[in-house]
Amino acid sequence: MIITDVRLAPGYYFTLDDTGSPYITDLLHRCPSVFDIKPAMTADLDDPDPTHPGASHPGTVEPGALLTGRVQVQHGGRIEAGAMVSGPVLICEGAVISAGALVRDHSVIGPGCHIGFGAEITRSLLVGGIFMKHPSFIGDSVIGRRVNMGAFCSTTGLRCDRGPVTEPATEEIAVNLDGRRIGTGQTKFGAVIGDEVALPAGTILTPGTLIGSGTVVYPRGHIGGFLPSGSRVR
């Protein structure tokens, strides 16, 4: 995708050279648009390169963890007993998947992330240092560094305003910028959340939500659209 709006570039949301993961840094630099990140990550996980910097020494999988498919745990990463991980998935250095957490296919859990009981992640990139310690859901999304997901927060990546939901999804998700509808090229697209954003408990994000880095969100129900970096949302 050719980028003509800086608000669609990964650098608007994330500090590209400070991810703590050679793979994630490389991935973000390869993608001109935030809409390119999930497809590129999916292709990488489906056809991993064993010589890539993302392939490092194995971490810890405790007895009692349930793993299916290809699950790579880097040095210092840990999947605890009672956690469920369905690959292909990459767990980066220092990330912890706690008992009762569910990480599903085509996800990358970045360095230092803590995923707790009742949290579910699928088809998403968590760049690093993310706290998601309570029941909550991230799907088809890209989440920046040091983001806090409060209890019962959820992204939504599937349109349900055209009648009954079908699988596989057929309606493209679009985002709105200055009154323009811009297609994501994907039928499931949740949110892009920039670095150092905290979502209060119970926050629901509509499909195609873009939240710039450093945004402060006060307690409220639903959020959607584009929120510029440094916003205060009441």
PDB file of C-alpha atoms in Angstrom:
ATOM      1  CA  MET A   1       0.000   0.000   0.000  1.00  0.00           C
ATOM      2  CA  ILE A   2       1.289   3.458  -0.950  1.00  0.00           C
ATOM      3  CA  ILE A   3       1.162   5.784   2.052  1.00  0.00           C
ATOM      4  CA  THR A   4       0.276   9.429   1.526  1.00  0.00           C
ATOM      5  CA  ASP A   5      -0.969  10.104   5.069  1.00  0.00           C
ATOM      6  CA  VAL A   6       1.455   9.907   7.976  1.00  0.00           C
ATOM      7  CA  ARG A   7      -1.413   8.803  10.207  1.00  0.00           C
ATOM      8  CA  LEU A   8      -1.429   5.437   8.448  1.00  0.00           C
ATOM      9  CA  ALA A   9       2.304   4.799   8.861  1.00  0.00           C
ATOM     10  CA  PRO A  10       3.595   2.556  11.688  1.00  0.00           C
ATOM     11  CA  GLY A  11       5.921   5.336  12.837  1.00  0.00           C
ATOM     12  CA  TYR A  12       2.921   7.466  13.839  1.00  0.00           C
ATOM     13  CA  TYR A  13       1.933   4.858  16.434  1.00  0.00           C
ATOM     14  CA  PHE A  14       5.133   3.068  17.446  1.00  0.00           C
ATOM     15  CA  THR A  15       8.767   3.847  18.217  1.00  0.00           C
ATOM     16  CA  LEU A  16      10.146   1.666  15.448  1.00  0.00           C
ATOM     17  CA  ASP A  17      13.698   1.143  16.732  1.00  0.00           C
ATOM     18  CA  ASP A  18      12.919   0.538  20.400  1.00  0.00           C
ATOM     19  CA  THR A  19      10.848  -2.642  20.348  1.00  0.00           C
ATOM     20  CA  GLY A  20      13.310  -4.932  22.110  1.00  0.00           C
ATOM     21  CA  SER A  21      12.775  -7.586  19.423  1.00  0.00           C
ATOM     22  CA  PRO A  22      14.845  -7.810  16.216  1.00  0.00           C
ATOM     23  CA  TYR A  23      11.951  -9.524  14.480  1.00  0.00           C
ATOM     24  CA  ILE A  24       9.323  -6.943  15.459  1.00  0.00           C
ATOM     25  CA  THR A  25      11.638  -4.059  14.577  1.00  0.00           C
ATOM     26  CA  ASP A  26      12.263  -5.603  11.162  1.00  0.00           C
ATOM     27  CA  LEU A  27       8.544  -6.269  10.640  1.00  0.00           C
ATOM     28  CA  LEU A  28       7.504  -2.690  11.413  1.00  0.00           C
ATOM     29  CA  HIS A  29      10.207  -1.270   9.133  1.00  0.00           C
ATOM     30  CA  ARG A  30       9.072  -3.525   6.288  1.00  0.00           C
ATOM     31  CA  CYS A  31       5.477  -2.320   6.439  1.00  0.00           C
ATOM     32  CA  PRO A  32       4.691   1.080   4.875  1.00  0.00           C
ATOM     33  CA  SER A  33       1.157   1.025   6.321  1.00  0.00           C
ATOM     34  CA  VAL A  34      -0.350  -0.239   9.562  1.00  0.00           C
ATOM     35  CA  PHE A  35      -2.670  -2.246   7.325  1.00  0.00           C
ATOM     36  CA  ASP A  36       0.320  -4.211   6.010  1.00  0.00           C
ATOM     37  CA  ILE A  37       1.491  -5.443   9.419  1.00  0.00           C
ATOM     38  CA  LYS A  38      -0.951  -8.286   9.988  1.00  0.00           C
ATOM     39  CA  PRO A  39      -0.610  -9.815   6.482  1.00  0.00           C
ATOM     40  CA  ALA A  40       3.204  -9.621   6.679  1.00  0.00           C
ATOM     41  CA  MET A  41       3.245 -11.181  10.138  1.00  0.00           C
ATOM     42  CA  THR A  42       0.884 -13.942   8.994  1.00  0.00           C
ATOM     43  CA  ALA A  43       3.155 -14.781   6.067  1.00  0.00           C
ATOM     44  CA  ASP A  44       6.212 -14.859   8.356  1.00  0.00           C
ATOM     45  CA  LEU A  45       4.547 -17.215  10.828  1.00  0.00           C
ATOM     46  CA  ASP A  46       3.316 -19.517   8.075  1.00  0.00           C
ATOM     47  CA  ASP A  47       6.791 -19.796   6.539  1.00  0.00           C
ATOM     48  CA  PRO A  48       9.354 -19.096   9.266  1.00  0.00           C
ATOM     49  CA  ASP A  49      12.982 -18.441   8.435  1.00  0.00           C
ATOM     50  CA  PRO A  50      15.165 -20.324  10.955  1.00  0.00           C
ATOM     51  CA  THR A  51      18.076 -17.945  10.284  1.00  0.00           C
ATOM     52  CA  HIS A  52      16.047 -14.797  11.010  1.00  0.00           C
ATOM     53  CA  PRO A  53      16.949 -12.847  14.189  1.00  0.00           C
ATOM     54  CA  GLY A  54      13.463 -13.691  15.496  1.00  0.00           C
ATOM     55  CA  ALA A  55      14.536 -17.317  15.859  1.00  0.00           C
ATOM     56  CA  SER A  56      16.487 -17.475  19.108  1.00  0.00           C
ATOM     57  CA  HIS A  57      17.083 -19.874  21.989  1.00  0.00           C
ATOM     58  CA  PRO A  58      14.049 -21.644  23.428  1.00  0.00           C
ATOM     59  CA  GLY A  59      12.254 -20.421  26.516  1.00  0.00           C
ATOM     60  CA  THR A  60      10.159 -22.278  29.079  1.00  0.00           C
ATOM     61  CA  VAL A  61       6.982 -24.265  28.587  1.00  0.00           C
ATOM     62  CA  GLU A  62       5.727 -25.570  31.926  1.00  0.00           C
ATOM     63  CA  PRO A  63       4.213 -29.047  32.235  1.00  0.00           C
ATOM     64  CA  GLY A  64       0.454 -28.677  31.932  1.00  0.00           C
ATOM     65  CA  ALA A  65       0.524 -25.976  29.259  1.00  0.00           C
ATOM     66  CA  LEU A  66      -1.524 -26.966  26.211  1.00  0.00           C
ATOM     67  CA  LEU A  67       0.239 -26.214  22.920  1.00  0.00           C
ATOM     68  CA  THR A  68      -0.897 -27.084  19.405  1.00  0.00           C
ATOM     69  CA  GLY A  69       0.702 -26.164  16.091  1.00  0.00           C
ATOM     70  CA  ARG A  70       4.045 -24.359  15.799  1.00  0.00           C
ATOM     71  CA  VAL A  71       4.744 -22.375  18.965  1.00  0.00           C
ATOM     72  CA  GLN A  72       8.132 -20.689  19.348  1.00  0.00           C
ATOM     73  CA  VAL A  73       9.118 -19.432  22.802  1.00  0.00           C
ATOM     74  CA  GLN A  74      12.237 -17.293  22.868  1.00  0.00           C
ATOM     75  CA  HIS A  75      14.794 -17.193  25.666  1.00  0.00           C
ATOM     76  CA  GLY A  76      13.253 -15.820  28.855  1.00  0.00           C
ATOM     77  CA  GLY A  77       9.712 -16.297  27.585  1.00  0.00           C
ATOM     78  CA  ARG A  78       7.366 -18.549  29.569  1.00  0.00           C
ATOM     79  CA  ILE A  79       4.110 -20.370  28.993  1.00  0.00           C
ATOM     80  CA  GLU A  80       2.677 -21.433  32.345  1.00  0.00           C
ATOM     81  CA  ALA A  81       0.754 -24.569  33.226  1.00  0.00           C
ATOM     82  CA  GLY A  82      -2.898 -24.114  32.315  1.00  0.00           C
ATOM     83  CA  ALA A  83      -2.273 -21.709  29.448  1.00  0.00           C
ATOM     84  CA  MET A  84      -3.433 -22.598  25.928  1.00  0.00           C
ATOM     85  CA  VAL A  85      -1.478 -21.571  22.808  1.00  0.00           C
ATOM     86  CA  SER A  86      -2.501 -22.569  19.299  1.00  0.00           C
ATOM     87  CA  GLY A  87       0.162 -21.861  16.687  1.00  0.00           C
ATOM     88  CA  PRO A  88       1.646 -20.551  14.629  1.00  0.00           C
ATOM     89  CA  VAL A  89       2.624 -18.177  17.432  1.00  0.00           C
ATOM     90  CA  LEU A  90       5.841 -16.436  18.510  1.00  0.00           C
ATOM     91  CA  ILE A  91       6.368 -15.677  22.208  1.00  0.00           C
ATOM     92  CA  CYS A  92       9.254 -13.203  22.533  1.00  0.00           C
ATOM     93  CA  GLU A  93      11.865 -12.756  25.254  1.00  0.00           C
ATOM     94  CA  GLY A  94      10.507 -12.142  28.725  1.00  0.00           C
ATOM     95  CA  ALA A  95       6.842 -12.537  27.741  1.00  0.00           C
ATOM     96  CA  VAL A  96       4.652 -14.546  30.139  1.00  0.00           C
ATOM     97  CA  ILE A  97       1.482 -16.392  29.152  1.00  0.00           C
ATOM     98  CA  SER A  98      -0.219 -17.159  32.450  1.00  0.00           C
ATOM     99  CA  ALA A  99      -2.532 -19.984  33.467  1.00  0.00           C
ATOM    100  CA  GLY A 100      -5.968 -19.567  31.928  1.00  0.00           C
ATOM    101  CA  ALA A 101      -4.796 -17.347  29.051  1.00  0.00           C
ATOM    102  CA  LEU A 102      -5.557 -18.246  25.421  1.00  0.00           C
ATOM    103  CA  VAL A 103      -3.241 -17.190  22.566  1.00  0.00           C
ATOM    104  CA  ARG A 104      -4.515 -18.245  19.154  1.00  0.00           C
ATOM    105  CA  ASP A 105      -3.017 -18.557  15.703  1.00  0.00           C
ATOM    106  CA  HIS A 106      -0.933 -15.952  13.877  1.00  0.00           C
ATOM    107  CA  SER A 107      -0.037 -13.883  16.902  1.00  0.00           C
ATOM    108  CA  VAL A 108       3.265 -12.423  18.066  1.00  0.00           C
ATOM    109  CA  ILE A 109       3.562 -11.616  21.765  1.00  0.00           C
ATOM    110  CA  GLY A 110       6.382  -9.099  22.144  1.00  0.00           C
ATOM    111  CA  PRO A 111       9.077  -8.794  24.819  1.00  0.00           C
ATOM    112  CA  GLY A 112       7.939  -8.336  28.392  1.00  0.00           C
ATOM    113  CA  CYS A 113       4.212  -8.766  27.742  1.00  0.00           C
ATOM    114  CA  HIS A 114       2.129 -10.256  30.567  1.00  0.00           C
ATOM    115  CA  ILE A 115      -1.006 -12.092  29.468  1.00  0.00           C
ATOM    116  CA  GLY A 116      -3.210 -13.147  32.364  1.00  0.00           C
ATOM    117  CA  PHE A 117      -6.095 -15.431  33.247  1.00  0.00           C
ATOM    118  CA  GLY A 118      -9.084 -15.082  30.934  1.00  0.00           C
ATOM    119  CA  ALA A 119      -7.256 -12.966  28.340  1.00  0.00           C
ATOM    120  CA  GLU A 120      -7.612 -14.040  24.700  1.00  0.00           C
ATOM    121  CA  ILE A 121      -5.450 -12.932  21.763  1.00  0.00           C
ATOM    122  CA  THR A 122      -5.753 -13.944  18.125  1.00  0.00           C
ATOM    123  CA  ARG A 123      -4.173 -12.811  14.844  1.00  0.00           C
ATOM    124  CA  SER A 124      -2.502  -9.859  16.542  1.00  0.00           C
ATOM    125  CA  LEU A 125       0.865  -8.237  17.199  1.00  0.00           C
ATOM    126  CA  LEU A 126       1.650  -7.060  20.721  1.00  0.00           C
ATOM    127  CA  VAL A 127       4.811  -4.999  20.307  1.00  0.00           C
ATOM    128  CA  GLY A 128       6.086  -5.199  23.882  1.00  0.00           C
ATOM    129  CA  GLY A 129       5.574  -4.469  27.571  1.00  0.00           C
ATOM    130  CA  ILE A 130       1.805  -4.890  27.347  1.00  0.00           C
ATOM    131  CA  PHE A 131      -0.198  -5.677  30.462  1.00  0.00           C
ATOM    132  CA  MET A 132      -3.346  -7.697  29.812  1.00  0.00           C
ATOM    133  CA  LYS A 133      -3.812  -9.437  33.129  1.00  0.00           C
ATOM    134  CA  HIS A 134      -7.601  -9.727  33.262  1.00  0.00           C
ATOM    135  CA  PRO A 135     -10.361 -11.187  31.066  1.00  0.00           C
ATOM    136  CA  SER A 136     -10.228  -9.201  27.818  1.00  0.00           C
ATOM    137  CA  PHE A 137      -9.908  -9.765  24.065  1.00  0.00           C
ATOM    138  CA  ILE A 138      -7.538  -8.597  21.333  1.00  0.00           C
ATOM    139  CA  GLY A 139      -8.199  -9.779  17.801  1.00  0.00           C
ATOM    140  CA  ASP A 140      -6.856  -8.753  14.387  1.00  0.00           C
ATOM    141  CA  SER A 141      -5.032  -5.821  15.946  1.00  0.00           C
ATOM    142  CA  VAL A 142      -1.630  -4.200  16.475  1.00  0.00           C
ATOM    143  CA  ILE A 143      -0.899  -3.000  20.010  1.00  0.00           C
ATOM    144  CA  GLY A 144       2.072  -0.759  20.845  1.00  0.00           C
ATOM    145  CA  ARG A 145       4.545  -0.769  23.719  1.00  0.00           C
ATOM    146  CA  ARG A 146       3.504  -0.267  27.341  1.00  0.00           C
ATOM    147  CA  VAL A 147      -0.216  -0.409  26.603  1.00  0.00           C
ATOM    148  CA  ASN A 148      -2.462  -1.424  29.492  1.00  0.00           C
ATOM    149  CA  MET A 149      -5.651  -3.335  28.679  1.00  0.00           C
ATOM    150  CA  GLY A 150      -8.099  -2.991  31.554  1.00  0.00           C
ATOM    151  CA  ALA A 151     -10.453  -5.760  32.591  1.00  0.00           C
ATOM    152  CA  PHE A 152     -13.137  -6.632  30.025  1.00  0.00           C
ATOM    153  CA  CYS A 153     -11.636  -4.485  27.269  1.00  0.00           C
ATOM    154  CA  SER A 154     -12.239  -5.744  23.756  1.00  0.00           C
ATOM    155  CA  THR A 155     -11.352  -4.991  20.173  1.00  0.00           C
ATOM    156  CA  THR A 156     -13.944  -5.925  17.571  1.00  0.00           C
ATOM    157  CA  GLY A 157     -12.757  -6.783  14.091  1.00  0.00           C
ATOM    158  CA  LEU A 158     -15.872  -7.924  12.240  1.00  0.00           C
ATOM    159  CA  ARG A 159     -18.686  -5.831  10.814  1.00  0.00           C
ATOM    160  CA  CYS A 160     -22.137  -6.786  12.093  1.00  0.00           C
ATOM    161  CA  ASP A 161     -24.222  -3.933  10.664  1.00  0.00           C
ATOM    162  CA  ARG A 162     -25.209  -5.692   7.447  1.00  0.00           C
ATOM    163  CA  GLY A 163     -27.378  -8.456   8.827  1.00  0.00           C
ATOM    164  CA  PRO A 164     -26.314 -11.931   9.956  1.00  0.00           C
ATOM    165  CA  VAL A 165     -22.591 -12.479  10.481  1.00  0.00           C
ATOM    166  CA  THR A 166     -21.014 -14.980   8.106  1.00  0.00           C
ATOM    167  CA  GLU A 167     -17.749 -16.909   8.209  1.00  0.00           C
ATOM    168  CA  PRO A 168     -15.533 -16.344   6.390  1.00  0.00           C
ATOM    169  CA  ALA A 169     -16.247 -12.623   6.587  1.00  0.00           C
ATOM    170  CA  THR A 170     -16.863 -10.821   3.286  1.00  0.00           C
ATOM    171  CA  GLU A 171     -17.251  -7.127   4.171  1.00  0.00           C
ATOM    172  CA  GLU A 172     -14.018  -5.108   4.047  1.00  0.00           C
ATOM    173  CA  ILE A 173     -13.230  -3.062   7.144  1.00  0.00           C
ATOM    174  CA  ALA A 174     -12.568   0.618   6.428  1.00  0.00           C
ATOM    175  CA  VAL A 175     -11.243   3.423   8.612  1.00  0.00           C
ATOM    176  CA  ASN A 176     -12.393   7.031   8.574  1.00  0.00           C
ATOM    177  CA  LEU A 177      -9.899   9.879   8.295  1.00  0.00           C
ATOM    178  CA  ASP A 178     -11.191  13.425   7.797  1.00  0.00           C
ATOM    179  CA  GLY A 179     -14.444  12.067   6.404  1.00  0.00           C
ATOM    180  CA  ARG A 180     -12.662   9.752   3.949  1.00  0.00           C
ATOM    181  CA  ARG A 181     -13.268   6.017   4.041  1.00  0.00           C
ATOM    182  CA  ILE A 182      -9.991   4.153   3.566  1.00  0.00           C
ATOM    183  CA  GLY A 183     -10.116   0.421   3.011  1.00  0.00           C
ATOM    184  CA  THR A 184      -7.860  -1.818   5.086  1.00  0.00           C
ATOM    185  CA  GLY A 185      -7.867  -4.596   2.499  1.00  0.00           C
ATOM    186  CA  GLN A 186      -9.036  -6.971   5.252  1.00  0.00           C
ATOM    187  CA  THR A 187     -12.395  -8.357   6.295  1.00  0.00           C
ATOM    188  CA  LYS A 188     -11.276  -8.602   9.930  1.00  0.00           C
ATOM    189  CA  PHE A 189      -9.443  -5.629  11.365  1.00  0.00           C
ATOM    190  CA  GLY A 190      -9.743  -4.568  14.982  1.00  0.00           C
ATOM    191  CA  ALA A 191      -7.562  -1.701  16.159  1.00  0.00           C
ATOM    192  CA  VAL A 192      -4.158  -0.090  16.042  1.00  0.00           C
ATOM    193  CA  ILE A 193      -3.215   1.224  19.488  1.00  0.00           C
ATOM    194  CA  GLY A 194      -0.077   3.340  19.768  1.00  0.00           C
ATOM    195  CA  ASP A 195       2.613   3.238  22.434  1.00  0.00           C
ATOM    196  CA  GLU A 196       1.772   4.112  26.040  1.00  0.00           C
ATOM    197  CA  VAL A 197      -2.019   4.108  25.817  1.00  0.00           C
ATOM    198  CA  ALA A 198      -4.097   2.847  28.746  1.00  0.00           C
ATOM    199  CA  LEU A 199      -7.617   1.563  28.145  1.00  0.00           C
ATOM    200  CA  PRO A 200      -9.930   1.712  31.175  1.00  0.00           C
ATOM    201  CA  ALA A 201     -11.884  -1.375  32.182  1.00  0.00           C
ATOM    202  CA  GLY A 202     -14.851  -2.155  29.972  1.00  0.00           C
ATOM    203  CA  THR A 203     -13.688  -0.216  26.899  1.00  0.00           C
ATOM    204  CA  ILE A 204     -14.974  -1.618  23.597  1.00  0.00           C
ATOM    205  CA  LEU A 205     -13.243  -0.588  20.354  1.00  0.00           C
ATOM    206  CA  THR A 206     -15.209  -0.687  17.116  1.00  0.00           C
ATOM    207  CA  PRO A 207     -13.685  -2.220  13.947  1.00  0.00           C
ATOM    208  CA  GLY A 208     -11.010  -0.060  12.332  1.00  0.00           C
ATOM    209  CA  THR A 209     -10.159   2.029  15.405  1.00  0.00           C
ATOM    210  CA  LEU A 210      -6.840   3.931  15.274  1.00  0.00           C
ATOM    211  CA  ILE A 211      -5.470   5.361  18.541  1.00  0.00           C
ATOM    212  CA  GLY A 212      -2.308   7.466  18.400  1.00  0.00           C
ATOM    213  CA  SER A 213       0.480   7.114  20.935  1.00  0.00           C
ATOM    214  CA  GLY A 214       0.182   8.715  24.355  1.00  0.00           C
ATOM    215  CA  THR A 215      -3.584   9.064  24.161  1.00  0.00           C
ATOM    216  CA  VAL A 216      -5.471   9.135  27.472  1.00  0.00           C
ATOM    217  CA  VAL A 217      -8.869   7.469  27.419  1.00  0.00           C
ATOM    218  CA  TYR A 218     -11.220   8.205  30.291  1.00  0.00           C
ATOM    219  CA  PRO A 219     -13.841   5.640  31.343  1.00  0.00           C
ATOM    220  CA  ARG A 220     -16.521   5.251  28.697  1.00  0.00           C
ATOM    221  CA  GLY A 221     -18.210   2.486  26.734  1.00  0.00           C
ATOM    222  CA  HIS A 222     -17.462   2.446  23.014  1.00  0.00           C
ATOM    223  CA  ILE A 223     -14.643   4.150  21.107  1.00  0.00           C
ATOM    224  CA  GLY A 224     -14.095   4.216  17.360  1.00  0.00           C
ATOM    225  CA  GLY A 225     -12.564   6.141  14.498  1.00  0.00           C
ATOM    226  CA  PHE A 226      -9.217   7.937  14.637  1.00  0.00           C
ATOM    227  CA  LEU A 227      -7.805   9.444  17.829  1.00  0.00           C
ATOM    228  CA  PRO A 228      -4.685  11.595  17.242  1.00  0.00           C
ATOM    229  CA  SER A 229      -1.546  11.071  19.289  1.00  0.00           C
ATOM    230  CA  GLY A 230      -1.728  12.813  22.651  1.00  0.00           C
ATOM    231  CA  SER A 231      -5.531  13.020  22.660  1.00  0.00           C
ATOM    232  CA  ARG A 232      -7.652  13.225  25.805  1.00  0.00           C
ATOM    233  CA  VAL A 233     -10.892  11.298  25.264  1.00  0.00           C
ATOM    234  CA  ARG A 234     -13.756  11.712  27.716  1.00  0.00           C
TER     235      ARG A 234
END
